[in-house]
PDB file of C-alpha atoms in Angstrom:
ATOM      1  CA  UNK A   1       4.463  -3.896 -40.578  1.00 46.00           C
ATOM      2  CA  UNK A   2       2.962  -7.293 -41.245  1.00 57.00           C
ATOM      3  CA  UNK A   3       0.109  -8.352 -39.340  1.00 61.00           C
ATOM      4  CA  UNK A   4       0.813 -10.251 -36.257  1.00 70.00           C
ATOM      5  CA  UNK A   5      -2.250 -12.435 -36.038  1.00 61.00           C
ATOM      6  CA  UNK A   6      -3.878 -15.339 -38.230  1.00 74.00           C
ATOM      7  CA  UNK A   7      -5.626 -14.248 -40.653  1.00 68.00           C
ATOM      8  CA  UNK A   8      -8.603 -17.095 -38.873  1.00 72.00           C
ATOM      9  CA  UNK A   9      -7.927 -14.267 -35.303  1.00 70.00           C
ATOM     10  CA  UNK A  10      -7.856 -11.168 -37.300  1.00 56.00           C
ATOM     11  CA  UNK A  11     -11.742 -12.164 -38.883  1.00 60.00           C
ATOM     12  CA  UNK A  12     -12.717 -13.378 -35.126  1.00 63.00           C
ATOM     13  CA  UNK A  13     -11.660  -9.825 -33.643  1.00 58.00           C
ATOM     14  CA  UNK A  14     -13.239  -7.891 -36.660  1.00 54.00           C
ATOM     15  CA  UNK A  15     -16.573  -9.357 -36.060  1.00 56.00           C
ATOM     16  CA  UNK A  16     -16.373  -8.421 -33.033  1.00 56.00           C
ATOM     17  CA  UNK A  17     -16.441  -4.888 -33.732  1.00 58.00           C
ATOM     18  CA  UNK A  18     -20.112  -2.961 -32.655  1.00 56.00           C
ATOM     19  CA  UNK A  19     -21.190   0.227 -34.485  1.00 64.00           C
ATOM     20  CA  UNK A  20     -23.272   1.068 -32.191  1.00 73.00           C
ATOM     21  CA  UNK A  21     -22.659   2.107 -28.501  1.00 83.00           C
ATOM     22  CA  UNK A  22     -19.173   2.458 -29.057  1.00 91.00           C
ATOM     23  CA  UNK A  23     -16.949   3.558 -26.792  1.00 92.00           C
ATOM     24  CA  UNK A  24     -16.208   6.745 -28.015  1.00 95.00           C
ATOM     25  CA  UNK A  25     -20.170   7.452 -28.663  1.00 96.00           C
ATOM     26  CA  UNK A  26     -20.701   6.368 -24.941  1.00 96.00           C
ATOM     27  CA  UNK A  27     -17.680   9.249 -23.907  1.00 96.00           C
ATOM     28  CA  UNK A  28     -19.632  11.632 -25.647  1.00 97.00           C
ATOM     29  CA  UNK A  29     -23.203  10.781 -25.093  1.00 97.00           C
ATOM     30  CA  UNK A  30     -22.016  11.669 -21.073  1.00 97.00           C
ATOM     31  CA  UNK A  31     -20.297  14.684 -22.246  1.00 97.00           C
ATOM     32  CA  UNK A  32     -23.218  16.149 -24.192  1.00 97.00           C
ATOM     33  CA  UNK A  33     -25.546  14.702 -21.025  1.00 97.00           C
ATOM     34  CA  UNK A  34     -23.095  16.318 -18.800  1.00 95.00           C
ATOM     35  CA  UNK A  35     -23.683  20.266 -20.521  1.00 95.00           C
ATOM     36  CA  UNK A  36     -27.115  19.665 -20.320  1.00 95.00           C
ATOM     37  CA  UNK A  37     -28.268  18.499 -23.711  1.00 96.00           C
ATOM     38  CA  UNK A  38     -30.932  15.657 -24.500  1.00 96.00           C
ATOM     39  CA  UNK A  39     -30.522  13.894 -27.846  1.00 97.00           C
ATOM     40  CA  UNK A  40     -32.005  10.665 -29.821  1.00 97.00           C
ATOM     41  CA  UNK A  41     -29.854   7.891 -30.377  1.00 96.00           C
ATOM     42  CA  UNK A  42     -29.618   6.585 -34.385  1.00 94.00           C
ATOM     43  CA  UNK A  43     -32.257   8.102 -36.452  1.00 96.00           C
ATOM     44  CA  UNK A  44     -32.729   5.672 -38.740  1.00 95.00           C
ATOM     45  CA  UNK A  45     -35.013   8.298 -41.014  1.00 97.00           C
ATOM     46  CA  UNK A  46     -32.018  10.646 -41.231  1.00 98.00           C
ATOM     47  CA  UNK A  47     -29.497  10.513 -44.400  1.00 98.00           C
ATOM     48  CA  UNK A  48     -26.835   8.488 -42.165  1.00 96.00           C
ATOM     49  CA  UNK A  49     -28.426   7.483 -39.486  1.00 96.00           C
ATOM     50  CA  UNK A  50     -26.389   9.943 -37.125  1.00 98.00           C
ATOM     51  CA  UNK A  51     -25.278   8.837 -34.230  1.00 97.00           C
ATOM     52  CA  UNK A  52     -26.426  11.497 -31.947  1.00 98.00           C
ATOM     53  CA  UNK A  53     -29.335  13.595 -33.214  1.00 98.00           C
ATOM     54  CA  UNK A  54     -30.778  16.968 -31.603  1.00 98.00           C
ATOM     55  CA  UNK A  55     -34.455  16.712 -33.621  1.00 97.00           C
ATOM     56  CA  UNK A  56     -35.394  20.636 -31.948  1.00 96.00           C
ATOM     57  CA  UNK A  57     -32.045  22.113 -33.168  1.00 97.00           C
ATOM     58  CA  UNK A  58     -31.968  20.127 -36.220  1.00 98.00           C
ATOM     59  CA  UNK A  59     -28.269  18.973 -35.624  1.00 98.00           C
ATOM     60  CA  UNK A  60     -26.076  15.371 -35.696  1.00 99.00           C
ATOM     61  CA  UNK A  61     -23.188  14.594 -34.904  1.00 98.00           C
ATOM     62  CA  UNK A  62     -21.414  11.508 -36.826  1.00 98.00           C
ATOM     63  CA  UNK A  63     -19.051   9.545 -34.182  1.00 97.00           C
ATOM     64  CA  UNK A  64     -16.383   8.298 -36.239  1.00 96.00           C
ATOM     65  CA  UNK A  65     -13.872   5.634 -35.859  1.00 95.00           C
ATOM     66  CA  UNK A  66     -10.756   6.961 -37.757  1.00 96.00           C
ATOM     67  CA  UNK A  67     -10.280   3.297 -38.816  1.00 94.00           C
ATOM     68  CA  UNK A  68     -13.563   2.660 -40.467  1.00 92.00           C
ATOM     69  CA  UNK A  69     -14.278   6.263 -41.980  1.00 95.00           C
ATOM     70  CA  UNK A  70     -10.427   6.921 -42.839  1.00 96.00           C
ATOM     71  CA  UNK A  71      -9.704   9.670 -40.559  1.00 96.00           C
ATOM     72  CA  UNK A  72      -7.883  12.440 -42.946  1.00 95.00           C
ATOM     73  CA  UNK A  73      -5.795  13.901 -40.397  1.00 94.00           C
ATOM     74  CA  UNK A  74      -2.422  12.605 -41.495  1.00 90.00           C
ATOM     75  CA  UNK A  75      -1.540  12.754 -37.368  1.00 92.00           C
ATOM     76  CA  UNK A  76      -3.936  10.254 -36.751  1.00 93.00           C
ATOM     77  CA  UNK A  77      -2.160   7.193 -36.658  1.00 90.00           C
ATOM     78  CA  UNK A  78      -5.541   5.078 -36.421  1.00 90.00           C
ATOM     79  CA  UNK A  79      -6.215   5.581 -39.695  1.00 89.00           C
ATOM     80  CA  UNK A  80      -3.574   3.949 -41.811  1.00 90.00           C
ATOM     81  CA  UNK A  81      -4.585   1.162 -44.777  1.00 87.00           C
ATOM     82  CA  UNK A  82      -3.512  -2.416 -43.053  1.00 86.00           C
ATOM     83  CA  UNK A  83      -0.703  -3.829 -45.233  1.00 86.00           C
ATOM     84  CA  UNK A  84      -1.922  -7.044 -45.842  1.00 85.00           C
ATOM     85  CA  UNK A  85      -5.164  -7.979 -48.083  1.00 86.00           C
ATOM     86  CA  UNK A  86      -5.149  -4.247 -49.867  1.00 90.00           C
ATOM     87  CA  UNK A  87      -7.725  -5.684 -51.939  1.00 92.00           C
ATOM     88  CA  UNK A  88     -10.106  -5.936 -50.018  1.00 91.00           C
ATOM     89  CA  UNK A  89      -9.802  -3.262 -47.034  1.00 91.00           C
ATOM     90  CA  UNK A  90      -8.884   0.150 -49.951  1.00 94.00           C
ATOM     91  CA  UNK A  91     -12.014  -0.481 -51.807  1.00 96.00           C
ATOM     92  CA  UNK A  92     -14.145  -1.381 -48.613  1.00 94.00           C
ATOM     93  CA  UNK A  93     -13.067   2.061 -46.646  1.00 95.00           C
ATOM     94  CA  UNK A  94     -13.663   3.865 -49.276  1.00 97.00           C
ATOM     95  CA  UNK A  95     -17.304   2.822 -49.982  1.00 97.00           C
ATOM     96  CA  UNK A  96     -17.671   3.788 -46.267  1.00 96.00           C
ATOM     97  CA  UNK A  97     -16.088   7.244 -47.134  1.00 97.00           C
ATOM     98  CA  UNK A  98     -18.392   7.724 -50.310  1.00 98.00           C
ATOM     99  CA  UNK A  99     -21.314   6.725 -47.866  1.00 97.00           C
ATOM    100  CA  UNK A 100     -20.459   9.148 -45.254  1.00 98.00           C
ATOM    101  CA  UNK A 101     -19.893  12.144 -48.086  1.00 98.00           C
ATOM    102  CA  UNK A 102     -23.173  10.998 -49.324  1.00 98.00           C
ATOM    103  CA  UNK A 103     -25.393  11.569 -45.982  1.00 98.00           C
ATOM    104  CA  UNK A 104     -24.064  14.869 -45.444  1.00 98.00           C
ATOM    105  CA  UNK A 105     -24.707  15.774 -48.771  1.00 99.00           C
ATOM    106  CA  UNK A 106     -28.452  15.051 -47.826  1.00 99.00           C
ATOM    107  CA  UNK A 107     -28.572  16.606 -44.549  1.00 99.00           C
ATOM    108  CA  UNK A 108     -27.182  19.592 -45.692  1.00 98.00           C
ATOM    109  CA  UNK A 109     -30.106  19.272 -48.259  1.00 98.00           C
ATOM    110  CA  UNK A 110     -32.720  18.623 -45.662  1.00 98.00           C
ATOM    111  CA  UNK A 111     -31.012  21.959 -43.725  1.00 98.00           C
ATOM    112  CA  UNK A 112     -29.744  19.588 -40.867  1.00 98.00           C
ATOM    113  CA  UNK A 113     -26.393  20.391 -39.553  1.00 98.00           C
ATOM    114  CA  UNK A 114     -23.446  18.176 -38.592  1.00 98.00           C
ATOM    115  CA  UNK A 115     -20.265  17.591 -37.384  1.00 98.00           C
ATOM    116  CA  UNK A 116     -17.948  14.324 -37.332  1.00 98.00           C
ATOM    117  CA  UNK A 117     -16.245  13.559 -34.269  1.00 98.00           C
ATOM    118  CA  UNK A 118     -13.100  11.244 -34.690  1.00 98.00           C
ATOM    119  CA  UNK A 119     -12.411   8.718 -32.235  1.00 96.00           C
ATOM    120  CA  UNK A 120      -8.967   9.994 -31.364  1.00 96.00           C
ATOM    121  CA  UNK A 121     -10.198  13.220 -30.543  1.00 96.00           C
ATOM    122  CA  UNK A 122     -12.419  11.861 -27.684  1.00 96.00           C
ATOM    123  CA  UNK A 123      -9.119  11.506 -25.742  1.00 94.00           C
ATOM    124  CA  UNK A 124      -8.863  15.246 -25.732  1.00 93.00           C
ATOM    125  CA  UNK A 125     -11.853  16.215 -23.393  1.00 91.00           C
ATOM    126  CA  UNK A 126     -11.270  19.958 -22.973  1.00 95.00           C
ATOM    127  CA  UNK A 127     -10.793  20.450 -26.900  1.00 96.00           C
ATOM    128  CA  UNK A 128     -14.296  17.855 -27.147  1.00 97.00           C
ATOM    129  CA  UNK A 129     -16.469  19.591 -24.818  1.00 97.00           C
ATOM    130  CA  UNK A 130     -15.584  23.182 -26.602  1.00 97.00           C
ATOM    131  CA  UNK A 131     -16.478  21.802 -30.266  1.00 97.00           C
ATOM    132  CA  UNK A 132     -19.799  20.318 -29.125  1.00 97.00           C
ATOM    133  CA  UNK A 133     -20.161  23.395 -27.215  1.00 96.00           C
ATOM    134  CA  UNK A 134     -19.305  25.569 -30.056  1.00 96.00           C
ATOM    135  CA  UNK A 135     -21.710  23.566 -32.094  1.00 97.00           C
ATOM    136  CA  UNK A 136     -25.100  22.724 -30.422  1.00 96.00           C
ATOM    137  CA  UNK A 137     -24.928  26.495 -28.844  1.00 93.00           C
ATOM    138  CA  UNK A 138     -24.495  28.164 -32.445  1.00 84.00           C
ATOM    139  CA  UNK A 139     -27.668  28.956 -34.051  1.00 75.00           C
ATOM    140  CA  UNK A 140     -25.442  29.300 -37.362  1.00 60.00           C
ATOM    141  CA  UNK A 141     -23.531  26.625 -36.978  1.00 44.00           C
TER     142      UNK A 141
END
């Protein structure tokens, strides 16, 4: 599938794009609100710079779009390599994925733990609310 915009568009809607205060961070910020959690926002001293961060339990979670941080979950349909300008986009994605691997190589070092939440999962609140249950209640995690 070619792209259907000008290349001119495409680079106009791509700037666009915030990584912070997202959409799917803002579904569940008010989930994790909503069980009765407090959390920091972007801890810029953290490997990362998580998006959520719970300092007392020293846990993150990572809100990823399965664009920008190649979701690996063949399913996800997000997360496909554009078919134009390969060049550029493989080599790009994957710095992010090194950089992601990276900071939870040193949070596991600084014993912080973590999770990654895709954006497609955020459509699933039931399943959601249970893994960030599952997490920020485990004392094991």
């Amino acid at each position: 599938m070619t792209d259907k915009l000008t290349s001119e568009k495409r680079s106009r809607n791509m700037s666009r794009i915030k990584s912070k205060n997202t959409e799917p961070e803002i579904i569940i910020r008010k989930l994790i609100y909503r069980l009765g959690y407090r959390f920091r926002l972007h801890r810029k001293d953290l490997p990362g710079k998580p998006d959520i961060v719970f300092p007392s339990k020293k846990k993150v979670i990572f809100v990823h779009g399965c664009f920008w941080h190649q979701h690996p979950d063949k399913k996800c349909l997000d997360s496909r390599l554009p078919k134009s300008n390969k060049d550029y986009w493989a080599p790009k994605l994957q710095r992010n994925k090194d950089r992601d691997k990276q900071a939870k190589k040193n949070l596991t070092r600084l014993k912080w733990k973590y999770i990654v939440i895709w954006e497609c999962e955020t459509t699933k609140s039931e399943t959601l609310k249970n893994k960030i249950h599952k997490f920020l209640a485990s004392t094991h995690s």
